[in-house]
Coordinates of C-alpha atoms in Angstrom, one line a residue:
M1 CA 0.0 0.0 0.0
K2 CA 2.9 2.4 0.8
S3 CA 4.6 1.9 -2.4
I4 CA 1.4 2.5 -4.3
L5 CA 0.9 5.8 -2.5
K6 CA 4.4 6.9 -3.2
K7 CA 4.1 6.2 -6.9
N8 CA 0.7 7.9 -7.2
R9 CA 0.0 11.0 -5.1
I10 CA -3.2 11.6 -6.8
L11 CA -4.4 8.2 -5.5
A12 CA -3.5 9.5 -2.0
V13 CA -5.4 12.7 -2.4
I14 CA -8.5 10.8 -3.6
A15 CA -8.3 8.4 -0.7
L16 CA -8.0 11.4 1.7
I17 CA -11.1 13.1 0.2
G18 CA -13.1 9.9 0.3
L19 CA -12.2 9.5 4.0
L20 CA -13.3 13.1 4.7
A21 CA -16.4 12.6 2.8
S22 CA -17.3 9.7 5.0
L23 CA -17.1 11.9 8.1
V24 CA -19.8 14.2 6.8
P25 CA -22.8 12.0 7.7
L26 CA -21.3 11.4 11.2
I27 CA -20.9 15.2 11.8
S28 CA -24.5 15.7 10.5
R29 CA -25.8 13.2 13.0
V30 CA -23.9 14.8 15.9
Q31 CA -25.4 18.2 15.0
A32 CA -28.8 16.9 14.6
E33 CA -28.7 15.3 18.1
E34 CA -27.3 18.4 19.8
S35 CA -30.2 20.5 18.4
N36 CA -32.8 17.9 19.5
K37 CA -32.4 17.7 23.2
Y38 CA -36.0 17.2 24.1
Y39 CA -37.8 14.6 26.1
D40 CA -41.5 13.9 26.9
I41 CA -43.5 11.7 29.2
V42 CA -46.7 10.0 28.1
L43 CA -48.9 8.6 30.9
D44 CA -50.3 5.0 30.4
Y45 CA -53.9 5.4 31.6
N46 CA -54.6 1.6 32.0
S47 CA -51.7 1.3 34.4
M48 CA -52.5 4.5 36.3
R49 CA -56.2 3.4 36.6
S50 CA -55.2 -0.1 38.1
M51 CA -52.9 1.7 40.6
A52 CA -55.5 4.3 41.6
R53 CA -58.0 1.6 42.4
Q54 CA -55.5 0.2 44.9
S55 CA -54.8 3.6 46.5
S56 CA -56.7 6.0 48.8
Q57 CA -56.6 8.7 46.2
S58 CA -59.1 9.2 43.4
E59 CA -58.2 9.1 39.7
D60 CA -58.8 12.9 39.7
E61 CA -56.2 13.4 42.4
W62 CA -53.6 11.3 40.7
L63 CA -54.1 13.1 37.5
D64 CA -53.6 16.4 39.2
L65 CA -50.5 15.1 40.8
F66 CA -48.9 13.9 37.5
K67 CA -50.0 17.2 35.8
S68 CA -48.1 19.2 38.5
L69 CA -45.0 17.1 37.7
G70 CA -45.0 18.1 34.1
V71 CA -46.9 15.1 32.6
D72 CA -49.4 16.6 30.2
K73 CA -50.1 13.8 27.8
V74 CA -51.9 10.5 28.3
A75 CA -52.2 7.4 26.0
L76 CA -55.7 6.2 25.9
S77 CA -56.4 2.7 24.4
E78 CA -59.5 2.2 22.3
A79 CA -61.9 -0.2 23.8
S80 CA -63.4 -3.4 22.4
A81 CA -66.8 -4.8 23.3
L82 CA -65.1 -7.2 25.5
N83 CA -63.1 -4.8 27.6
L84 CA -65.3 -1.8 27.4
H85 CA -66.6 -2.4 31.0
D86 CA -63.1 -2.4 32.4
N87 CA -61.8 0.5 30.4
A88 CA -64.7 2.8 30.8
A89 CA -66.6 1.4 33.7
I90 CA -70.0 1.3 31.7
P91 CA -72.4 -1.6 32.1
V92 CA -71.7 -3.7 29.0
H93 CA -71.7 -7.5 28.8
A94 CA -70.2 -9.2 25.8
M95 CA -69.8 -13.0 25.3
T96 CA -70.4 -15.9 23.0
V97 CA -73.7 -17.7 22.8
K98 CA -72.1 -20.7 24.4
K99 CA -71.0 -18.8 27.4
A100 CA -74.4 -17.0 27.7
A101 CA -76.2 -20.3 27.8
E102 CA -74.1 -21.7 30.6
S103 CA -75.8 -19.9 33.4
Y104 CA -78.9 -21.4 35.0
G105 CA -82.2 -19.8 33.9
W106 CA -80.3 -17.7 31.3
E107 CA -83.5 -17.3 29.1
D108 CA -85.2 -15.3 31.7
Q109 CA -82.3 -12.6 31.5
Y110 CA -83.2 -11.7 27.9
P111 CA -86.3 -10.4 26.2
A112 CA -88.3 -13.2 24.4
E113 CA -87.1 -12.1 20.9
V114 CA -83.4 -12.1 22.0
A115 CA -83.7 -15.4 23.8
Q116 CA -85.2 -16.9 20.6
W117 CA -82.1 -15.7 18.6
L118 CA -79.8 -17.4 21.0
R119 CA -81.9 -20.7 21.0
E120 CA -81.8 -20.7 17.3
S121 CA -78.1 -20.2 16.9
T122 CA -76.2 -23.1 15.5
D123 CA -72.7 -21.7 15.9
V124 CA -71.3 -21.5 19.4
S125 CA -69.0 -18.6 18.3
D126 CA -72.0 -16.3 17.6
A127 CA -71.9 -13.4 20.1
I128 CA -74.3 -11.3 22.1
I129 CA -73.6 -7.8 23.5
W130 CA -76.0 -6.5 26.2
T131 CA -75.9 -2.9 27.3
E132 CA -77.7 -1.3 30.2
T133 CA -77.9 2.2 28.7
A134 CA -79.3 3.3 25.3
A135 CA -76.3 5.6 24.8
S136 CA -73.8 2.7 25.1
Y137 CA -76.0 0.7 22.8
E138 CA -76.0 3.4 20.1
W139 CA -72.3 4.1 20.5
I140 CA -71.2 0.4 20.2
L141 CA -73.5 -0.2 17.2
N142 CA -72.3 2.9 15.3
A143 CA -68.7 2.0 16.0
F144 CA -69.2 -1.5 14.5
E145 CA -70.8 0.0 11.4
A146 CA -68.2 2.6 11.0
R147 CA -65.1 0.2 11.4
F148 CA -66.1 -3.1 9.9
E149 CA -67.0 -3.6 6.2
D150 CA -70.7 -4.7 5.6
F151 CA -71.3 -5.2 9.3
E152 CA -74.5 -7.2 10.0
A153 CA -76.3 -7.9 13.3
K154 CA -79.6 -8.3 14.9
T155 CA -80.5 -5.5 17.3
Y156 CA -83.1 -5.0 20.0
L157 CA -83.6 -1.9 22.1
E158 CA -86.1 -1.8 25.0
G159 CA -86.0 1.3 27.1
E160 CA -82.3 1.5 28.4
H161 CA -81.5 -2.1 27.6
G162 CA -80.0 -2.9 24.2
F163 CA -78.9 -6.1 22.6
I164 CA -76.7 -6.7 19.6
F165 CA -76.5 -10.3 18.3
I166 CA -73.6 -10.9 16.0
Q167 CA -73.3 -13.9 13.7
Q168 CA -70.7 -14.9 11.0
Q169 CA -70.2 -12.0 8.6
K170 CA -70.1 -12.0 4.8
N171 CA -66.3 -12.3 4.8
G172 CA -66.4 -15.3 7.1
M173 CA -65.5 -13.4 10.3
K174 CA -67.0 -15.1 13.4
G175 CA -69.1 -13.1 15.8
E176 CA -66.7 -14.1 18.7
K177 CA -63.7 -12.6 16.9
L178 CA -65.6 -9.3 16.3
L179 CA -65.8 -8.8 20.1
D180 CA -62.1 -8.0 19.8
L181 CA -62.6 -5.1 17.3
R182 CA -61.4 -1.8 18.8
L183 CA -64.4 0.5 18.8
G184 CA -63.0 3.8 20.0
I185 CA -62.6 5.8 23.3
W186 CA -65.6 6.2 25.5
P187 CA -66.7 9.9 25.5
D188 CA -66.8 10.1 29.3
T189 CA -63.1 9.0 29.5
V190 CA -62.2 11.7 27.0
E191 CA -64.0 14.3 29.1
L192 CA -62.1 13.3 32.2
F193 CA -58.7 14.0 30.7
E194 CA -59.8 17.1 28.9
R195 CA -61.1 18.4 32.2
H196 CA -57.6 18.0 33.7
G197 CA -55.8 19.6 30.8
Y198 CA -54.2 16.5 29.3
Q199 CA -53.5 16.0 25.6
I200 CA -54.9 12.7 24.5
I201 CA -52.8 10.3 22.3
P202 CA -55.2 7.5 21.1
R203 CA -53.9 4.0 20.7
S204 CA -55.8 1.3 18.9
V205 CA -55.0 -2.4 18.6
T206 CA -55.1 -3.8 15.1
E207 CA -56.4 -7.3 14.5
K208 CA -55.6 -9.3 11.4
S209 CA -58.6 -9.4 8.9
M210 CA -60.2 -6.5 10.8
N211 CA -57.6 -3.8 9.7
G212 CA -59.0 -2.7 6.3
T213 CA -60.0 0.6 4.8
K214 CA -63.0 1.2 7.1
F215 CA -61.1 0.6 10.3
A216 CA -58.1 2.8 9.1
E217 CA -60.5 5.7 8.0
A218 CA -62.3 5.6 11.4
Y219 CA -59.1 5.5 13.4
I220 CA -57.4 8.3 11.3
E221 CA -60.6 10.5 12.1
V222 CA -59.9 9.8 15.8
L223 CA -56.2 10.9 15.3
K224 CA -57.4 14.1 13.5
H225 CA -59.9 14.9 16.3
F226 CA -57.3 14.8 19.0
N227 CA -54.5 16.2 16.9
A228 CA -51.9 14.0 18.7
P229 CA -48.2 14.8 18.2
Y230 CA -47.3 11.1 18.2
F231 CA -48.8 8.1 16.4
M232 CA -48.5 5.1 18.7
N233 CA -49.3 1.8 16.8
N234 CA -50.2 -1.3 18.6
G235 CA -51.4 -4.7 17.7
D236 CA -50.6 -7.4 15.0
E237 CA -49.7 -4.9 12.3
L238 CA -49.6 -1.4 11.2
V239 CA -52.9 0.4 11.0
G240 CA -54.5 -0.1 7.6
Y241 CA -51.8 -2.6 6.5
E242 CA -54.3 -4.8 4.8
D243 CA -54.6 -2.5 1.7
D244 CA -52.6 0.2 -0.1
E245 CA -55.3 2.7 0.1
S246 CA -55.4 2.7 3.9
L247 CA -51.6 3.1 4.1
E248 CA -51.8 6.1 1.8
L249 CA -54.4 7.7 4.0
L250 CA -52.3 7.2 7.2
T251 CA -49.2 8.5 5.3
Q252 CA -51.1 11.5 4.1
Y253 CA -52.4 12.2 7.6
L254 CA -48.9 12.1 9.2
N255 CA -47.5 14.3 6.5
E256 CA -50.2 16.9 6.8
S257 CA -50.4 16.9 10.6
G258 CA -46.6 16.7 11.2
A259 CA -47.1 13.9 13.8
S260 CA -44.1 11.6 14.5
V261 CA -44.2 7.9 14.3
A262 CA -43.6 6.5 17.8
M263 CA -41.1 3.6 17.7
M264 CA -41.4 1.4 20.7
E265 CA -38.2 0.0 22.1
Q266 CA -38.1 -3.8 22.6
N267 CA -37.9 -5.3 26.2
D268 CA -34.3 -6.2 25.6
Q269 CA -33.6 -2.7 24.5
S270 CA -31.6 -3.9 21.4
Q271 CA -33.8 -2.3 18.8
N272 CA -37.4 -1.1 18.1
L273 CA -40.5 -3.0 17.7
V274 CA -41.3 -3.2 14.0
W275 CA -44.8 -3.9 12.7
P276 CA -45.3 -5.0 9.1
G277 CA -45.6 -1.9 7.0
V278 CA -43.8 0.5 9.5
E279 CA -40.6 0.7 7.6
E280 CA -42.5 1.8 4.4
L281 CA -44.4 4.4 6.5
L282 CA -41.2 5.9 7.9
D283 CA -39.7 6.1 4.4
N284 CA -42.9 7.8 3.0
T285 CA -42.9 10.3 5.9
G286 CA -39.2 11.3 5.6
Y287 CA -38.3 9.1 8.5
R288 CA -40.2 11.4 10.9
G289 CA -39.9 9.0 13.9
V290 CA -39.2 9.3 17.6
R291 CA -38.0 6.5 19.9
V292 CA -40.1 5.6 22.8
F293 CA -38.9 3.8 26.0
N294 CA -41.7 1.4 27.0
E295 CA -41.5 0.8 30.7
W296 CA -41.7 -3.0 30.7
A297 CA -42.9 -4.9 33.7
Y298 CA -39.4 -5.8 34.9
I299 CA -38.6 -2.0 35.0
Q300 CA -41.8 -1.3 36.9
N301 CA -40.6 -3.9 39.4
R302 CA -37.4 -2.0 40.3
Y303 CA -38.6 -0.4 43.4
Q304 CA -36.0 -0.6 46.2
Y305 CA -33.7 -2.2 43.6
C306 CA -29.9 -2.4 44.0
G307 CA -30.0 -1.3 47.7
Y308 CA -32.0 1.9 46.9
E309 CA -34.8 2.8 49.3
G310 CA -37.3 3.9 46.7
P311 CA -37.7 4.3 42.9
E312 CA -34.1 5.5 42.2
E313 CA -33.2 2.7 39.9
I314 CA -36.4 3.4 37.9
T315 CA -35.2 6.9 37.5
N316 CA -31.7 5.6 36.6
T317 CA -33.3 3.5 33.8
F318 CA -35.3 6.5 32.4
F319 CA -32.1 8.6 32.4
R320 CA -30.0 6.1 30.6
A321 CA -32.8 5.6 28.1
I322 CA -32.9 9.3 27.2
A323 CA -29.2 10.3 27.6
E324 CA -27.6 7.1 26.1
R325 CA -30.0 5.4 23.9
N326 CA -31.8 8.4 22.3
C327 CA -35.2 7.4 23.6
K328 CA -37.1 10.7 23.6
I329 CA -40.3 9.6 25.1
I330 CA -41.0 7.7 28.4
F331 CA -44.2 5.6 28.2
L332 CA -44.9 5.9 31.9
K333 CA -46.4 3.0 33.8
M334 CA -46.9 2.6 37.5
I335 CA -44.4 1.3 40.0
L336 CA -44.9 -2.2 41.3
E337 CA -44.2 -3.8 44.7
P338 CA -40.8 -5.6 44.7
D339 CA -42.4 -9.1 45.2
T340 CA -44.9 -8.7 42.3
D341 CA -44.7 -11.6 39.8
V342 CA -43.9 -10.1 36.4
S343 CA -43.1 -13.2 34.5
W344 CA -44.5 -13.3 30.9
D345 CA -47.5 -15.5 31.9
A346 CA -48.3 -13.6 35.2
D347 CA -51.9 -12.4 35.9
E348 CA -51.7 -8.6 35.7
K349 CA -54.9 -8.4 37.6
K350 CA -53.0 -9.6 40.7
W351 CA -50.2 -6.9 40.5
V352 CA -49.7 -4.8 43.5
Y353 CA -48.7 -1.2 43.0
I354 CA -46.8 1.4 45.0
T355 CA -49.5 3.9 46.0
D356 CA -47.4 6.6 47.8
P357 CA -47.6 9.9 45.8
A358 CA -44.2 10.8 47.2
D359 CA -42.4 8.0 45.4
Y360 CA -43.8 9.1 41.9
E361 CA -42.8 12.8 42.7
Q362 CA -39.3 11.7 43.6
M363 CA -39.0 9.6 40.5
L364 CA -40.0 12.3 38.1
T365 CA -38.4 15.3 39.8
D366 CA -35.1 13.4 40.1
L367 CA -35.3 12.7 36.4
D368 CA -35.8 16.3 35.4
A369 CA -33.0 17.4 37.8
R370 CA -30.5 15.0 36.2
L371 CA -31.4 15.8 32.6
E372 CA -31.4 19.6 32.9
P373 CA -27.5 19.9 33.3
L374 CA -27.2 18.0 30.0
G375 CA -29.3 20.6 28.2
Y376 CA -32.5 18.6 27.9
T377 CA -35.9 20.3 27.9
H378 CA -39.2 18.6 28.9
A379 CA -41.5 19.4 26.0
T380 CA -43.2 17.9 23.0
V381 CA -40.4 16.1 21.0
P382 CA -40.1 17.2 17.4
A383 CA -38.8 14.7 14.9
M384 CA -35.0 14.8 14.5
E385 CA -34.2 16.1 11.1
L386 CA -31.5 14.0 9.4
K387 CA -30.3 14.8 5.9
A388 CA -29.3 11.9 3.8
P389 CA -25.9 12.2 2.1
S390 CA -26.3 13.8 -1.4
M391 CA -25.7 11.7 -4.4
A392 CA -22.4 13.6 -5.1
L393 CA -21.1 12.7 -1.7
K394 CA -22.0 9.0 -2.2
V395 CA -20.3 9.0 -5.6
L396 CA -17.2 10.6 -4.0
Q397 CA -17.1 8.0 -1.2
G398 CA -17.5 5.3 -3.9
I399 CA -14.7 6.6 -6.0
G400 CA -12.5 6.9 -2.9
T401 CA -13.1 3.2 -2.1
A402 CA -12.5 2.0 -5.7
K403 CA -9.4 4.1 -6.3
N404 CA -7.8 2.8 -3.1
G405 CA -8.1 -0.7 -4.5
L406 CA -9.9 -1.7 -1.4
I407 CA -12.6 -4.0 -2.9
G408 CA -11.5 -7.5 -2.7
T409 CA -8.9 -6.9 0.0
K410 CA -8.7 -7.4 3.7
A411 CA -7.8 -3.7 4.2
G412 CA -11.1 -2.7 2.5
L413 CA -13.0 -5.0 4.8
I414 CA -11.2 -3.7 7.9
L415 CA -11.9 -0.1 6.9
L416 CA -15.6 -1.0 6.3
Y417 CA -15.9 -2.5 9.8
V418 CA -14.1 0.4 11.3
G419 CA -16.2 3.0 9.5
A420 CA -19.5 1.2 10.4
G421 CA -18.5 0.6 14.0
I422 CA -17.4 4.2 14.5
C423 CA -20.9 5.6 14.0
G424 CA -22.7 3.4 16.5
N425 CA -19.9 3.1 19.0
T426 CA -19.2 6.8 19.0
F427 CA -22.7 7.5 20.2
F428 CA -22.7 4.6 22.7
L429 CA -19.4 6.0 24.3
R430 CA -20.7 9.5 24.0
G431 CA -23.7 8.6 26.1
H432 CA -21.6 7.0 28.7
M433 CA -19.2 10.0 28.9
A434 CA -22.3 12.4 29.1
A435 CA -23.6 10.5 32.0
L436 CA -20.4 10.8 34.0
P437 CA -20.7 13.2 36.9
K438 CA -19.7 16.8 36.0
E439 CA -17.9 17.1 39.3
L440 CA -15.2 14.7 38.2
E441 CA -14.2 17.1 35.4
E442 CA -14.4 20.1 37.5
A443 CA -12.3 18.5 40.3
S444 CA -9.7 17.6 37.6
Y445 CA -9.4 21.2 36.4
L446 CA -9.1 22.4 40.0
D447 CA -6.1 20.0 40.4
G448 CA -4.4 21.6 37.5
C449 CA -5.2 19.2 34.7
G450 CA -5.8 20.5 31.2
T451 CA -8.4 19.3 28.8
V452 CA -6.2 16.5 27.3
R453 CA -5.0 15.2 30.6
T454 CA -8.6 15.2 32.1
F455 CA -9.6 13.1 29.2
T456 CA -6.8 10.6 29.3
K457 CA -6.5 10.4 33.1
I458 CA -10.1 10.7 34.2
M459 CA -12.6 10.1 31.5
L460 CA -10.9 7.3 29.6
P461 CA -10.2 5.1 32.8
A462 CA -13.9 5.7 33.8
A463 CA -15.0 4.3 30.4
T464 CA -12.9 1.2 30.4
S465 CA -15.8 -1.1 31.0
T466 CA -17.8 0.6 28.4
M467 CA -15.0 0.3 25.7
V468 CA -14.6 -3.5 26.6
T469 CA -18.3 -3.9 25.9
V470 CA -18.0 -2.1 22.6
F471 CA -15.1 -4.3 21.7
L472 CA -17.1 -7.5 22.6
L473 CA -20.1 -6.4 20.6
S474 CA -18.1 -5.5 17.6
L475 CA -16.1 -8.7 17.7
A476 CA -19.3 -10.8 17.9
W477 CA -20.7 -9.0 14.9
Q478 CA -17.6 -9.1 12.7
W479 CA -16.6 -12.7 13.7
T480 CA -19.9 -14.1 12.4
D481 CA -20.5 -11.6 9.6
T482 CA -21.8 -13.2 6.4
V483 CA -23.2 -10.0 4.8
F484 CA -20.2 -7.8 4.0
T485 CA -17.4 -10.4 3.9
P486 CA -18.6 -12.2 0.7
R487 CA -18.7 -8.9 -1.1
F488 CA -15.1 -7.9 -0.2
L489 CA -13.4 -11.2 0.2
D490 CA -14.8 -13.5 -2.5
D491 CA -11.8 -15.8 -2.7
I492 CA -10.3 -16.0 0.8
D493 CA -11.2 -18.7 3.3
I494 CA -12.5 -17.2 6.5
M495 CA -14.5 -18.7 9.4
S496 CA -17.9 -17.2 8.6
R497 CA -17.6 -18.3 4.9
N498 CA -16.6 -21.9 5.8
V499 CA -19.3 -22.3 8.4
N500 CA -21.9 -21.1 5.9
A501 CA -20.5 -23.5 3.2
L502 CA -20.6 -26.3 5.7
M503 CA -24.4 -25.8 6.1
Q504 CA -24.9 -25.4 2.4
S505 CA -23.3 -28.7 1.7
A506 CA -25.9 -30.6 3.8
G507 CA -28.5 -32.7 2.1
K508 CA -31.4 -34.0 4.2
P509 CA -33.1 -31.6 6.7
I510 CA -31.6 -33.5 9.6
E511 CA -28.1 -33.1 8.2
V512 CA -28.7 -29.4 7.8
A513 CA -29.7 -29.2 11.5
N514 CA -26.6 -31.1 12.5
Y515 CA -24.3 -28.8 10.4
V516 CA -26.1 -25.7 11.8
N517 CA -25.3 -26.9 15.3
I518 CA -21.7 -27.7 14.4
G519 CA -21.3 -24.3 12.8
A520 CA -22.9 -22.4 15.7
V521 CA -20.5 -24.1 18.2
L522 CA -17.5 -23.4 16.0
A523 CA -18.5 -19.8 15.8
V524 CA -19.2 -19.3 19.5
I525 CA -16.2 -20.8 21.0
P526 CA -13.8 -18.0 20.5
I527 CA -16.3 -15.4 21.5
A528 CA -17.1 -17.4 24.6
L529 CA -13.5 -17.5 25.6
V530 CA -13.0 -13.8 25.1
Y531 CA -16.1 -13.1 27.1
I532 CA -14.9 -15.4 30.0
V533 CA -11.7 -13.4 30.2
L534 CA -13.5 -10.1 30.0
Q535 CA -16.8 -10.7 31.7
K536 CA -16.0 -8.6 34.8
F537 CA -15.7 -5.5 32.6
F538 CA -18.8 -6.4 30.6
V539 CA -21.0 -6.8 33.6
E540 CA -19.8 -3.5 35.0
S541 CA -20.6 -1.8 31.7
I542 CA -24.1 -3.2 31.5
D543 CA -24.7 -1.8 35.0
R544 CA -23.3 1.6 34.1
A545 CA -24.3 2.1 30.5
G546 CA -27.7 0.7 30.7
I547 CA -27.7 -1.8 27.8
V548 CA -30.4 -3.7 29.3
G549 CA -32.1 -1.0 31.3

């Protein structure tokens, strides 16, 4: 390489220009993050309501408390016929015909005409909805007709008592399944939050085969009504995913309203939840997305955690999510008692909540106090504007790579890994550095250290465990890489290529499985050995850097 550069200075200049061009996107990203230091908190009403029921304070008192702590947005889930009673506390009973007929003397509970419908039903999945107010009857019936194509049902209204009998629909949808269709937000619930000055962020739950044009149109009208700054998807797939027209309507609404797509972080905090269709939506809205920290149950359960006396570790988790992982929104759920079972199959109705207002006040005020010195502002989060590299810049980078003769060489692959790793690892390390106490830096200056010495003697040693983590994660990725390696080293034997070839050479399915297992063992042994040696640093970094919360 040195001899080539000596003979051809033009090549060296092109290489330098290509390298400098590669730094432009990184600088642009840093500038974008520095100008977007906002965070927001969205209250989960379902969680708050469950907690309020166990406390001595009313819902109104809790809402006033959270509003005084700066929380001015609430996520309201749309209700289905099955959970409308729990969500809105209105007398609605929804069940299948089979379940309705299980109780003794069931026929006496219904008017003669309705009882006749149930007797004549030949499908146990037919459903009956029984309301005790005419207003709820009209609201439910109108919602079904607005959200489901060609909805059909037998109806009966007598005074304040209404009955909706749902059988199999024209498209084959069973009545039992339609009980899960999200119908909207009960008006009294909306009035409660508007009275307390909260901005409502509606959340629906999509169900496959019930997520067509009519459902999307009705839900988009709800979004328009509340003018929410964030679009928070939930369910099996993206709202309106079942047809192109619905996706176009959703895209048009987001572009016209300026609302950001809320991307929920996974429970292992490695990446975001991705619904079918959401990547296309982000692309069509200019990647106007904002990352949300979803307070999973194991985070809610960190009361008196790690020797703390209260919710300090939950505050730490929020802080790391915002300052280190670029989560701009906290989806706030209520604190659980330490002994609460939060396993994946636990019954949430048995969860026991912390009901002392002082704990919630401490948790949120401490978070604000820790983020303020870093320049963060508690407000509605605007989408971070990121400019894609221009075509000229991309061409310049490509010419620099080609002119350097890097394609098909180990040097090219190494530079690729270094360049790709710098982007993510720089922000990971930056988050750790930003979270270090400012008093350390100030004390170093008082002791006579300059900027360089403070960095080398104070900051770098404090980041040792984090750098070890970066090394281990980068090594694991590059050691098993089968994406970039074939494109740069098409004729060199390396581990990942040989393991992949081993699996491809298998014949029968059982042989494929055996070769996959063999290849996995071969690939993991070196990583496991390195981890065993460095596990002390790795564990320390997880605790300090918040990789898993």
